[in-house]
Coordinates of C-alpha atoms and ligand atoms in Angstrom, one line a residue:
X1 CA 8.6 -13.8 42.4
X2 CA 8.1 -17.3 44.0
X3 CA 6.3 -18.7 40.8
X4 CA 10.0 -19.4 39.4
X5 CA 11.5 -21.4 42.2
X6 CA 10.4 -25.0 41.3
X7 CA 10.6 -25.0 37.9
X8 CA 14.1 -26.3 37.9
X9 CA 14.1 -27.9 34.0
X10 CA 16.7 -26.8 31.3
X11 CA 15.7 -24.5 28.0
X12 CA 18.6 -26.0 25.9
X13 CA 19.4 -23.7 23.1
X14 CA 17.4 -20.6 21.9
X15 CA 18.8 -19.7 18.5
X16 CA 22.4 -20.8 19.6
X17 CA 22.2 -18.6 22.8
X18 CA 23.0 -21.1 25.4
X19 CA 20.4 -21.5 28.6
X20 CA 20.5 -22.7 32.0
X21 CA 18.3 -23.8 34.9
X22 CA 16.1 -21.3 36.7
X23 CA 17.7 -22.9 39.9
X24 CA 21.4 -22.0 38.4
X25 CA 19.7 -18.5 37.5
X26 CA 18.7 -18.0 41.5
X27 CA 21.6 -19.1 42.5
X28 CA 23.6 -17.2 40.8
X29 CA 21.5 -14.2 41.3
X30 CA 21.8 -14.3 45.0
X31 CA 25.4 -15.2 45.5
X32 CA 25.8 -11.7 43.3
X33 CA 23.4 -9.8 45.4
X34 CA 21.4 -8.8 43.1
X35 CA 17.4 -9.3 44.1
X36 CA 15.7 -12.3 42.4
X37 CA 13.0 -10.8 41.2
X38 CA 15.3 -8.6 39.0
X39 CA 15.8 -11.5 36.7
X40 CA 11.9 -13.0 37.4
X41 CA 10.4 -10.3 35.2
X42 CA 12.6 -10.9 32.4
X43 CA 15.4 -14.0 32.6
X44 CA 15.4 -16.7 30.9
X45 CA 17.8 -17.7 27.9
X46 CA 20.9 -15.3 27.4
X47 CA 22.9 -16.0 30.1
X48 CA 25.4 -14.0 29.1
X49 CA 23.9 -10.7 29.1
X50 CA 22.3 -11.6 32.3
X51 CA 25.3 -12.0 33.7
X52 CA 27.2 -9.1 32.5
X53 CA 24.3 -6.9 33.4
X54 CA 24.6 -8.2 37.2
X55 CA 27.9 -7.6 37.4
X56 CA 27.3 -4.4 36.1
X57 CA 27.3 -1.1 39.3
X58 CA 25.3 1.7 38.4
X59 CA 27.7 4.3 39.4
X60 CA 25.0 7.3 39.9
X61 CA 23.7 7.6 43.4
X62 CA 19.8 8.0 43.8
X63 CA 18.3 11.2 44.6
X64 CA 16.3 11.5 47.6
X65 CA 14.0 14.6 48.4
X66 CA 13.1 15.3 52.2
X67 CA 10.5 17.9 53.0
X68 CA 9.5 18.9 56.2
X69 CA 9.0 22.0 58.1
X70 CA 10.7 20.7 60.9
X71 CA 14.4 21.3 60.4
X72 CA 15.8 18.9 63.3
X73 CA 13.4 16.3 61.3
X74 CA 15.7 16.8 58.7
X75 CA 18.9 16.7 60.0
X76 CA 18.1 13.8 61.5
X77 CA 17.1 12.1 57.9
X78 CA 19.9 13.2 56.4
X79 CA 22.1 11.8 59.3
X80 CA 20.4 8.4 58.9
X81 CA 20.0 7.9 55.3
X82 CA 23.8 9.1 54.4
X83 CA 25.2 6.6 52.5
X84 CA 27.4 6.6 48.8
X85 CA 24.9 5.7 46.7
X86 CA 22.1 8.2 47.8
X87 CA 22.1 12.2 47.3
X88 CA 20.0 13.8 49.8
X89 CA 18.3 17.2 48.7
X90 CA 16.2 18.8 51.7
X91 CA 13.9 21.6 52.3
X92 CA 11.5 23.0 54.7
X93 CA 9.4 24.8 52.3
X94 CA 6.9 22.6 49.6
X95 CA 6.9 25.0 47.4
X96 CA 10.2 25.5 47.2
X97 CA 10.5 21.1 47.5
X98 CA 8.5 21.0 44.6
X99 CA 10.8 23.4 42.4
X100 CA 13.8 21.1 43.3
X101 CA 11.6 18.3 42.3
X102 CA 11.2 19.7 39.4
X103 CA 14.6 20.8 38.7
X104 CA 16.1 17.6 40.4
X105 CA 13.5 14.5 39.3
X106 CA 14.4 12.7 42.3
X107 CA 13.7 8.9 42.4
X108 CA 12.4 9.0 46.0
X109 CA 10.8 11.5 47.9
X110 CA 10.1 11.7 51.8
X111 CA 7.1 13.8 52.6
X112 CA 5.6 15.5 55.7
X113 CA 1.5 15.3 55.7
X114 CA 1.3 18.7 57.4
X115 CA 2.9 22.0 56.6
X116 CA 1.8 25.5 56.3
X117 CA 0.2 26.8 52.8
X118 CA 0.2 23.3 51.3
X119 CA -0.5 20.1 52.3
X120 CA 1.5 16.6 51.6
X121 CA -1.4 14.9 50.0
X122 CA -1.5 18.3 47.3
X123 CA 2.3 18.1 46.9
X124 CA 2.0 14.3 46.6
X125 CA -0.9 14.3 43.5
X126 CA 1.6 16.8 41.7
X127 CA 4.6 15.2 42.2
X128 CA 2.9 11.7 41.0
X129 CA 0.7 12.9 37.8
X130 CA 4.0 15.0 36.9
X131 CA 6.4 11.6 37.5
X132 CA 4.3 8.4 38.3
X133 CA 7.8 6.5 38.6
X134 CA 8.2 8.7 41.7
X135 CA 8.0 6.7 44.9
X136 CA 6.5 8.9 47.4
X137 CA 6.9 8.1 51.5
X138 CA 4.4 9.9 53.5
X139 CA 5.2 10.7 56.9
X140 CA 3.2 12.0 59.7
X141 CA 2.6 12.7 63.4
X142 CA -1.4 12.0 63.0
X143 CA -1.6 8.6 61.6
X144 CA -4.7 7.5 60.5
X145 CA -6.3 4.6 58.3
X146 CA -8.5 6.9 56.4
X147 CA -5.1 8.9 55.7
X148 CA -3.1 6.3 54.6
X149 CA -5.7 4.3 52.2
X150 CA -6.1 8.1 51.1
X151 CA -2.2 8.1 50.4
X152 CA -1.8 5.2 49.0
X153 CA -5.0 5.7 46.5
X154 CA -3.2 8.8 45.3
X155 CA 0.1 6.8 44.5
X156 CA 2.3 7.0 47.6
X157 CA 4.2 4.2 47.8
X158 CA 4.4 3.7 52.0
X159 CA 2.9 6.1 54.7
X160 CA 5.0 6.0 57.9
X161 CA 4.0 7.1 61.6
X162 CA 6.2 9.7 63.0
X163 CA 8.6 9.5 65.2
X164 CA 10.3 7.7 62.3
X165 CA 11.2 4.1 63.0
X166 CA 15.0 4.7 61.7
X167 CA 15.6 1.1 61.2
X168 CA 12.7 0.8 59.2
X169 CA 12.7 4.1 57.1
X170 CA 16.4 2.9 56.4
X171 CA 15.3 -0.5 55.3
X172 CA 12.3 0.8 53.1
X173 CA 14.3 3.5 51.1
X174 CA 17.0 0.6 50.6
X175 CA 14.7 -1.5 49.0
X176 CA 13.3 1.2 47.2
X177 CA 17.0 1.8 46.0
X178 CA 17.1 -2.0 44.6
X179 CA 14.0 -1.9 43.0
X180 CA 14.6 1.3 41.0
X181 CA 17.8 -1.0 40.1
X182 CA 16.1 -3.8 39.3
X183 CA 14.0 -1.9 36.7
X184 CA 16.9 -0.1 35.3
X185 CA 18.6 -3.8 34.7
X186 CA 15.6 -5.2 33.7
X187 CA 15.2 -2.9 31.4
X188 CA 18.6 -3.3 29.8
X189 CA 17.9 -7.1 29.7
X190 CA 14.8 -6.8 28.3
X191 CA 16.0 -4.8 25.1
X192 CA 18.3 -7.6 24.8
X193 CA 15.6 -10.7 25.4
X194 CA 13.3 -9.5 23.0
X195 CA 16.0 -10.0 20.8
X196 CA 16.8 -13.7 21.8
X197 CA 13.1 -14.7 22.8
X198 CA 11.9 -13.6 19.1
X199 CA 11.1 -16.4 16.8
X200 CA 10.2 -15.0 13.2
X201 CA 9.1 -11.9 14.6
X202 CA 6.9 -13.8 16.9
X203 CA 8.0 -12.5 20.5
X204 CA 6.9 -15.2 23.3
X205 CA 9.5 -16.9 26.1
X206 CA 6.2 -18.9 28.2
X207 CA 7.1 -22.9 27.3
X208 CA 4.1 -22.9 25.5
X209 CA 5.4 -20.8 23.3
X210 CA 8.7 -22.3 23.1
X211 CA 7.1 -25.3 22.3
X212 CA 5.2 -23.5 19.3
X213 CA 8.8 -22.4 17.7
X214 CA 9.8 -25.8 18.2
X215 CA 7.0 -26.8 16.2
X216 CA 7.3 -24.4 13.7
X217 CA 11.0 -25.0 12.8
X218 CA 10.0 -28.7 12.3
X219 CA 6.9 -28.3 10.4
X220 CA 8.6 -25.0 8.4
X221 CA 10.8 -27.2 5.7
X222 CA 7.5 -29.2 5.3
X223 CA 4.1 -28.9 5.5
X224 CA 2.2 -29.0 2.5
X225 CA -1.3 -27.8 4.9
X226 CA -1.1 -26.4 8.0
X227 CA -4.2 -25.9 10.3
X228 CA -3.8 -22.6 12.4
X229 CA -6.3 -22.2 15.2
X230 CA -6.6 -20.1 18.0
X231 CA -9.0 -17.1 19.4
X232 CA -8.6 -14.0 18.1
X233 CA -5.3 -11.5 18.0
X234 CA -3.2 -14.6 19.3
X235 CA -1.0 -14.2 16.3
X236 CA -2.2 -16.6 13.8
X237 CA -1.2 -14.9 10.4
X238 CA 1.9 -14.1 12.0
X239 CA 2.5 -17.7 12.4
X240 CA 1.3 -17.9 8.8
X241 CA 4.1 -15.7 7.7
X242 CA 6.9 -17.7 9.7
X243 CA 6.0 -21.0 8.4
X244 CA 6.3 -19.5 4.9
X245 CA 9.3 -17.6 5.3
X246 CA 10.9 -21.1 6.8
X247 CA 9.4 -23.2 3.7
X248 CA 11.7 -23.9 0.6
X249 CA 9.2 -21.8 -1.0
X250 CA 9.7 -18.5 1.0
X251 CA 11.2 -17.0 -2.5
X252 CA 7.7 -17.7 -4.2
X253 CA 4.8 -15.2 -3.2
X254 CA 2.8 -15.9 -0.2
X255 CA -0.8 -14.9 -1.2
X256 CA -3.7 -13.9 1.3
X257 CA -7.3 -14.4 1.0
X258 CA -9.9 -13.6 3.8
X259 CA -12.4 -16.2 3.3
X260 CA -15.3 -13.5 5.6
X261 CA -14.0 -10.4 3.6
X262 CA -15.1 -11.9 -0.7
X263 CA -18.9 -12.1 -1.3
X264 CA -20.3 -15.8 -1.5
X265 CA -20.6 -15.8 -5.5
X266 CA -17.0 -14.0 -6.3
X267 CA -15.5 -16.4 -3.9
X268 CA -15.1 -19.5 -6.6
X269 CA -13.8 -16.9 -8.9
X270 CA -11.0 -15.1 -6.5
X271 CA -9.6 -18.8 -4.8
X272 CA -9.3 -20.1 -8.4
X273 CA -10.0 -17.8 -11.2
X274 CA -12.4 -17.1 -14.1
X275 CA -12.2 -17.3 -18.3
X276 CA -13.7 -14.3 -19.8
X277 CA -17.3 -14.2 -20.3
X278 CA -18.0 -16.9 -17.7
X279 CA -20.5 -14.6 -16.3
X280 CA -21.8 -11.1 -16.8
X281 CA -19.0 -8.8 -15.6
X282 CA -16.2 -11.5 -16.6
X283 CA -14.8 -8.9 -19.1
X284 CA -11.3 -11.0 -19.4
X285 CA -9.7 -14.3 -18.2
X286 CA -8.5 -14.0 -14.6
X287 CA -5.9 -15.6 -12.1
X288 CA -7.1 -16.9 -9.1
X289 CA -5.0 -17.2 -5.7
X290 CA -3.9 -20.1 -6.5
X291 CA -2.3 -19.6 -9.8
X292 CA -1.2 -16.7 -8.4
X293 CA 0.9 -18.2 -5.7
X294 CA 2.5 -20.9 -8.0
X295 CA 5.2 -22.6 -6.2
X296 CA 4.1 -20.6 -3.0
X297 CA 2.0 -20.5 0.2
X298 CA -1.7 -19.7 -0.3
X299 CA -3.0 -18.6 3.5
X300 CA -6.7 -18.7 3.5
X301 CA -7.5 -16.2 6.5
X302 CA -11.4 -17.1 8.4
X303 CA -11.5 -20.2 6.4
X304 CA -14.3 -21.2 8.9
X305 CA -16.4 -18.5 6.6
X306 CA -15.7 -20.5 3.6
X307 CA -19.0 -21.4 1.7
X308 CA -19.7 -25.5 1.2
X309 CA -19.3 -25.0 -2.6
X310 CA -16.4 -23.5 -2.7
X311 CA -14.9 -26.2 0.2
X312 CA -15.9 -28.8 -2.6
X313 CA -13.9 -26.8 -4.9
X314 CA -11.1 -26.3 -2.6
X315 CA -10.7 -30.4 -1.5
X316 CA -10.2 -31.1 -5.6
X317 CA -6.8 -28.5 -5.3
X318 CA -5.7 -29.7 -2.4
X319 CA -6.1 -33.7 -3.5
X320 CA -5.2 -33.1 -7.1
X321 CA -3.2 -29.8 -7.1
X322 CA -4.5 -28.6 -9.8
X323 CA -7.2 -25.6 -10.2
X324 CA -10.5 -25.5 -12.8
X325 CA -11.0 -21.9 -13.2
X326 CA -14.9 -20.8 -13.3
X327 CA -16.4 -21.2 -17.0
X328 CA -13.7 -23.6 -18.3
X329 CA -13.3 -27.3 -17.4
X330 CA -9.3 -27.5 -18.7
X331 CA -7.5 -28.3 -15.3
X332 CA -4.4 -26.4 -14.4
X333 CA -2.0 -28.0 -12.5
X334 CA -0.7 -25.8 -9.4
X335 CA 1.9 -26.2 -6.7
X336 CA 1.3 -24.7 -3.5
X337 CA 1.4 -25.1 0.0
X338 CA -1.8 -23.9 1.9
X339 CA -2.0 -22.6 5.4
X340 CA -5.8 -21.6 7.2
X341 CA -6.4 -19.9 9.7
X342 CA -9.5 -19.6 12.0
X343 CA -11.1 -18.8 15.6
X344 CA -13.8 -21.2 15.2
X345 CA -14.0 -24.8 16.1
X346 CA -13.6 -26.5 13.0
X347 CA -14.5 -30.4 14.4
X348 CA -17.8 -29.2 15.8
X349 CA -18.5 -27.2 12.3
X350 CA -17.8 -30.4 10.6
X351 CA -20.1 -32.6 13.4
X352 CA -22.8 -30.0 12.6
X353 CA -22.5 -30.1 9.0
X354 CA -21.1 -26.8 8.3
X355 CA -17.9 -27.6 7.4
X356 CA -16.8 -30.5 5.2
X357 CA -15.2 -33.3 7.2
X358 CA -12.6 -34.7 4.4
X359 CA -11.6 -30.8 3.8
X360 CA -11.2 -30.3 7.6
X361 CA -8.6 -33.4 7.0
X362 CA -6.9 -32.3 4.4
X363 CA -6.7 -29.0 5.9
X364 CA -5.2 -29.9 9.4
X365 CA -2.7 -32.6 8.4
X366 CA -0.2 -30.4 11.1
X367 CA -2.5 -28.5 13.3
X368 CA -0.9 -25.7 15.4
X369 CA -3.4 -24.0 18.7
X370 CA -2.4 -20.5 19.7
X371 CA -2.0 -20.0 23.2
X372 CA -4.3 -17.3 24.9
X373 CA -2.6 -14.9 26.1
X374 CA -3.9 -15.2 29.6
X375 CA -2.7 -18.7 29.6
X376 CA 0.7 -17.5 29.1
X377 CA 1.3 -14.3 31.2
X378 CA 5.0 -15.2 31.6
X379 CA 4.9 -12.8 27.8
X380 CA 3.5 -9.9 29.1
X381 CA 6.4 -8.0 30.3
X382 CA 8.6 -9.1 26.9
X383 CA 5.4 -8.0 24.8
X384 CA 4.7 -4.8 26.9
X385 CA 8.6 -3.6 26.5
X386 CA 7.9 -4.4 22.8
X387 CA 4.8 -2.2 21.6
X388 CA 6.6 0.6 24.3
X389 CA 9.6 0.7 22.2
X390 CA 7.6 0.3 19.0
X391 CA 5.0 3.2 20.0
X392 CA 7.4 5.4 21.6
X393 CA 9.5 5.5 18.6
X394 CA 6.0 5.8 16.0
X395 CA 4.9 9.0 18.1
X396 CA 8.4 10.5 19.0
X397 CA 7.8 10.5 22.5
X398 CA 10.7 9.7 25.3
X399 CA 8.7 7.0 27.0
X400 CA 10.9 4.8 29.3
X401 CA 8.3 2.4 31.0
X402 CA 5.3 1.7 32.7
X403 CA 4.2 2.6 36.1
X404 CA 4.0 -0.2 39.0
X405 CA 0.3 0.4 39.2
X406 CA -0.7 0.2 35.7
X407 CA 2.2 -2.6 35.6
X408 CA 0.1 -4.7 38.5
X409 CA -3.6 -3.9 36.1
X410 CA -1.8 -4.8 32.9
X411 CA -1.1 -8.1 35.0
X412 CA -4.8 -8.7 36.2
X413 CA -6.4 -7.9 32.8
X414 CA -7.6 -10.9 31.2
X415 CA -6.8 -10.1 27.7
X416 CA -9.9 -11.4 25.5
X417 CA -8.4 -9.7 22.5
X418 CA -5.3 -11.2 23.2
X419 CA -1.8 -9.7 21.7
X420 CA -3.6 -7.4 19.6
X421 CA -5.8 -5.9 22.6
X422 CA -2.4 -5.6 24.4
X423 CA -0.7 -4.0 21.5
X424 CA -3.9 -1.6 21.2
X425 CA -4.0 -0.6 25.0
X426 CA -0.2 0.1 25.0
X427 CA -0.2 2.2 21.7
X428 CA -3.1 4.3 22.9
X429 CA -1.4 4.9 26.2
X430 CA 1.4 5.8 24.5
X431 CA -0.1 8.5 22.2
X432 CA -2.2 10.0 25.2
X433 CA 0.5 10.3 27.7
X434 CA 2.1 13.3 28.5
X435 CA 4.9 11.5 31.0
X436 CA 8.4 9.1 30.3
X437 CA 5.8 6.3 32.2
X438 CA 2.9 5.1 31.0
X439 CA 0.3 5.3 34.3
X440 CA -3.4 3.9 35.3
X441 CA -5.2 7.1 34.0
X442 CA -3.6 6.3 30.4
X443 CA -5.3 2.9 30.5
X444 CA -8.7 1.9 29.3
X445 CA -11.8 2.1 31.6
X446 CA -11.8 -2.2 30.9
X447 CA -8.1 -2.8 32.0
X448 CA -8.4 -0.6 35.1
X449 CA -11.7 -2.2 36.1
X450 CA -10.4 -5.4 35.7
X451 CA -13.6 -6.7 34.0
X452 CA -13.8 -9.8 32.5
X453 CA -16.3 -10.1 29.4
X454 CA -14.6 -13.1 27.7
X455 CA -15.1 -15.4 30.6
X456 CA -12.4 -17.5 32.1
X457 CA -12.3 -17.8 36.0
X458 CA -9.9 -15.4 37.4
X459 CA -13.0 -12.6 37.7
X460 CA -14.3 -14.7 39.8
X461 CA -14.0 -14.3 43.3
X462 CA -14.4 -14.0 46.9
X463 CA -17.7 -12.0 48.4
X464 CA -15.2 -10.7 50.7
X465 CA -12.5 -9.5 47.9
X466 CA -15.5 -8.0 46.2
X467 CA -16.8 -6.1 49.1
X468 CA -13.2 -5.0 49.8
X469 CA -12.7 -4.1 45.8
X470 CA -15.7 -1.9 46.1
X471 CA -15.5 -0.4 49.1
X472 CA -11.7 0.9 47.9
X473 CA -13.4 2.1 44.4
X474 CA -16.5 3.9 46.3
X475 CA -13.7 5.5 48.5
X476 CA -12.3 6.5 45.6
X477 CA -15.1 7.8 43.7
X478 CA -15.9 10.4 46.5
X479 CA -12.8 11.5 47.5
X480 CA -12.0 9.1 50.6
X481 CA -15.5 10.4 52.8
X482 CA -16.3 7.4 55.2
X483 CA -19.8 8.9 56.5
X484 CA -20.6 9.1 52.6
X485 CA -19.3 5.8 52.0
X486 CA -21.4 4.2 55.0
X487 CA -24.0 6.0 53.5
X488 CA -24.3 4.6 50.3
X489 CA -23.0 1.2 51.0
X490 CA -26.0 1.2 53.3
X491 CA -23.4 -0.2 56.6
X492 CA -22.4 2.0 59.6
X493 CA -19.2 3.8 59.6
X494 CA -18.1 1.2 61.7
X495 CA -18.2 -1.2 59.4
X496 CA -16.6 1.0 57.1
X497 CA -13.3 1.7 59.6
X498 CA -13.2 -2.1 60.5
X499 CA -12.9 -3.0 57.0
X500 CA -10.3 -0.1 56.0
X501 CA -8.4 -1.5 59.3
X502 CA -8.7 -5.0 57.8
X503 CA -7.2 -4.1 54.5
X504 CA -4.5 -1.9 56.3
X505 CA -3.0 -5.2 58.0
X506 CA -2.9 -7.3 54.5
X507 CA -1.5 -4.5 53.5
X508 CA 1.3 -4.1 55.8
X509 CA 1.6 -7.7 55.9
X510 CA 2.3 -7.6 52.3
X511 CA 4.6 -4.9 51.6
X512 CA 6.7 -6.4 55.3
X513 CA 6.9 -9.7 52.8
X514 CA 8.1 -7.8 50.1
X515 CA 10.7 -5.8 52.3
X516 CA 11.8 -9.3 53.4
X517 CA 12.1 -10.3 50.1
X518 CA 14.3 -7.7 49.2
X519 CA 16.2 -7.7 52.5
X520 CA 16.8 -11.4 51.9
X521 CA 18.0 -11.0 48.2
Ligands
LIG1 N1 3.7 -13.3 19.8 C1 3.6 -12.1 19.2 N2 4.7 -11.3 19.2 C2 4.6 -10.0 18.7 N3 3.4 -9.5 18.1 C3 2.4 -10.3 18.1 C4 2.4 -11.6 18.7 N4 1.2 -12.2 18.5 C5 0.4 -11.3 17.9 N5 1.1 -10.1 17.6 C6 0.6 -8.9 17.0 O1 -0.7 -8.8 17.4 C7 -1.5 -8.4 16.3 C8 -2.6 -9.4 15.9 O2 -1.9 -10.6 15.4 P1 -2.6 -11.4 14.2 O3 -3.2 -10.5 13.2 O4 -1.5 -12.4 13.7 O5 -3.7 -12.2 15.0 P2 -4.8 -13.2 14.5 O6 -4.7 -14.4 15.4 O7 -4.6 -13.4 13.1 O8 -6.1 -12.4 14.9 P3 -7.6 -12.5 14.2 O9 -8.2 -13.9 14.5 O10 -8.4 -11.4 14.8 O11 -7.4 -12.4 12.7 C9 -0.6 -8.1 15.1 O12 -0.2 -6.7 15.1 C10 0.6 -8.9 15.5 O13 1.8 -8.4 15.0
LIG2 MG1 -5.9 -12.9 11.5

């Protein structure tokens, strides 16, 4: 994970754990042998733990599973691959291959493409949809590209030519060893980070939201208004809830009124109460939320949906602090902090006339913006691990992670519901999965697409990535048939195998980077 190496500032302290340098971190990281990109998904802040956790040897060797009808094939993997920290199971029968997978949940499995009574690709689609954390190595005498995209579509992780390249096969299921490490560790650390990159219950690690926690201890002890703006699920009435909790008044209620959610005409009698008979249905005098939260935090949710009477209303409390309740003109004074909240531009409102310009003023005397959380992606991972845990527990299910392909569309999505889409997308995943690993299939059609409909610019792209993106989901569709792909993509079949061939070298280029990568850690 390049994206860390130049960032090279300091964190300081995160709630008195201390932090270092991402260039320390790499450092550090390498000299220990452990692969970077163990501690790119989830380091920053505890140093501690990280470094306990890398010092740490997982003592259980990896399970690898050979199948093959060809014996000498097999004597010859187990000759190559014996080392101490793998246990080689083999078998020339796949039925028998997949009872020991069964039995045995191996981590990696090497796979002929062609035996008698059942084929690799079959024994490959039931060994991923029963375990999509298995990482699956085709092998094969016939190579071919229509294979091998086939292979790959179904979940293998490699597909390798026979006669084996030793060198390479050794080198592959090494890094395939380090990379089941890397999750376990980063799972470990990631238990642990939540903990340390939580502020208030508000998990985020990205330097923009660092900065926000900054802000929020500083404006905590206080604000008297606080502006909250930001697009939708980004966590604003969590926010909300911190700053009260870290306000001398957090003692004192905390009272919430959704501005969108009180019909126009009770809204002047909920915000500040009502004396009985002040209108028909006034049966008795009545507090309003602001008498309510004496000495508190009033948090007027939506407050973009306010009506322009009651805003008149509202700017008298906030510049007098003291409430006229409907049918009676005796003031009463109040003390209250008030926080808003809204996913609307409130400036523009005000330009337009829709929102008063003084109240916008008094409103936003601190004004706090919520990231998007596609502007800070570095919180994925923490806030994945989160609602897993969270979900897991709330259905009872023994769900350990997320498989790399759903990992890599979770990354691509561009989240226009924000946290709240996220948390959504992992809870349902978690309540539909049958698995310990969350996988594509238990995604939404909109996260596996990877369509865009709340904008930004990273749907847009090449004509060439989006002939190659739809050639790979018409292959799909049907089954991998390149005559009915040329077909109805209206090109020859030609075409068709100079494109697969294409995408094969990116590929292979890609994955050699990767095995570098590893091999270099
Ligand atoms: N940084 C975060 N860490 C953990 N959970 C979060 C975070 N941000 C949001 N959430 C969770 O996402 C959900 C939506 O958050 P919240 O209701 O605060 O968003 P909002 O900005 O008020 O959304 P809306 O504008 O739709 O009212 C909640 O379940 C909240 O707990
Ligand atoms: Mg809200």
């Amino acid at each position: 994970m390049v994206h860390y190496q130049d960032k090279t500032r300091y964190f300081g302290y995160i709630r008195g754990v201390r932090t270092v340098r991402y260039s320390e971190v790499s450092r550090v990281a390498c000299s220990d042998g452990v692969p970077l990109s163990c501690l790119a998904c989830s380091f920053i802040g505890n140093v501690e733990t990280a470094f306990r956790l890398m010092s740490e040897k997982n003592s259980t060797p990896t399970k690898l599973l050979a199948i093959d009808d060809d014996p000498g094939f097999l004597g010859l993997i187990s000759a190559v691959l014996s080392s101490d920290n793998l246990q080689i199971l083999t078998t020339t029968d796949a039925e028998t291959g997949l009872d020991l997978f069964a039995r045995t949940r191996p981590r990696i499995v090497l796979l002929d493409l062609v035996m008698p009574r059942i084929s690799g690709m079959e024994v490959l689609e039931k060994m991923v949809s029963a375990d999509p954390a298995t990482e699956v190595i085709l092998i094969t005498g016939n190579y071919s590209t229509e294979s091998a995209v086939e292979a790959i579509q179904k979940g293998a992780c490699d597909y390798l030519p026979k006669p084996v390249d030793v060198e390479k096969l050794r080198a592959r299921v090494a890094s395939l060893i380090a990379d089941a490490e890397t999750r376990r560790r980063t799972f470990q650390l990631d238990a642990e980070l939540i903990e340390a990159y939580q502020f208030e219950g508000i998990i985020g690690r990205s330097p923009l939201m660092l900065e926000l926690f900054a802000k929020l201890r500083r404006v905590g002890p206080h604000f008297r208004t606080v502006l909250i703006t930001g697009e939708t699920g980004t966590g604003k009435e969590l926010v909300a809830q911190a700053l009260h909790r870290l306000s001398p008044a957090k003692s004192n209620p905390f009272v919430v009124c959704n501005c969108s959610a009180i019909v126009g005409t009770l809204m002047e009698s909920e915000l500040f109460g009502h004396t009985k008979g002040s209108f028909t249905g006034a049966n008795q005098d009545k507090l309003g939320v602001f008498e309510y939260a004496n000495g508190g935090t009033v948090f007027l949710d939506e407050i973009g949906e306010l009506p322009l009477e009651a805003q008149a209303k509202l700017l008298r409390v906030l510049q007098h602090q003291e409430v006229q309740r409907v049918g009676s003109p005796a003031p009463r004074p109040v003390n209250v902090r008030v926080l808003s909240a809204t996913n609307r531009d409130l400036k523009r409102m005000a330009s337009e006339g829709k929102f008063r310009e003084d109240l916008y003023y008094r409103l936003a005397m601190v004004e706090l913006k919520l990231p998007r959380l596609a502007d800070r992606k570095e919180d994925l991972l923490l806030l994945q691990r989160q609602f897993l845990s969270k979900f897991a527990a709330q259905y009872g299910k023994p769900i350990t992670g997320i498989a790399r392909r759903a990992q890599i569309c979770l990354g691509r999505h561009h989240w226009p519901g924000n946290v709240r889409e996220l948390e959504n997308v992992i809870g349902n995943a978690c309540m539909m999965t049958n698995s310990s690993v969350i996988d594509l299939p238990d995604l939404p059609e909109s996260v596996r697409s990877g369509t865009h409909p709340g904008g930004g610019e990273t749907d847009l792209v090449s004509f060439e990535e989006l002939q190659r993106r739809h050639l790979l989901h018409v292959l799909e569709r049907i089954g991998g048939n390149k005559a009915r792909a040329a077909e109805i993509l209206g090109v020859s079949r030609t075409t068709i195998y100079e494109m697969l061939a294409r995408i094969e070298g990116e590929q292979q280029l890609h994955m050699a980077a990767a095995a570098r990568r590893a091999g270099a850690s």
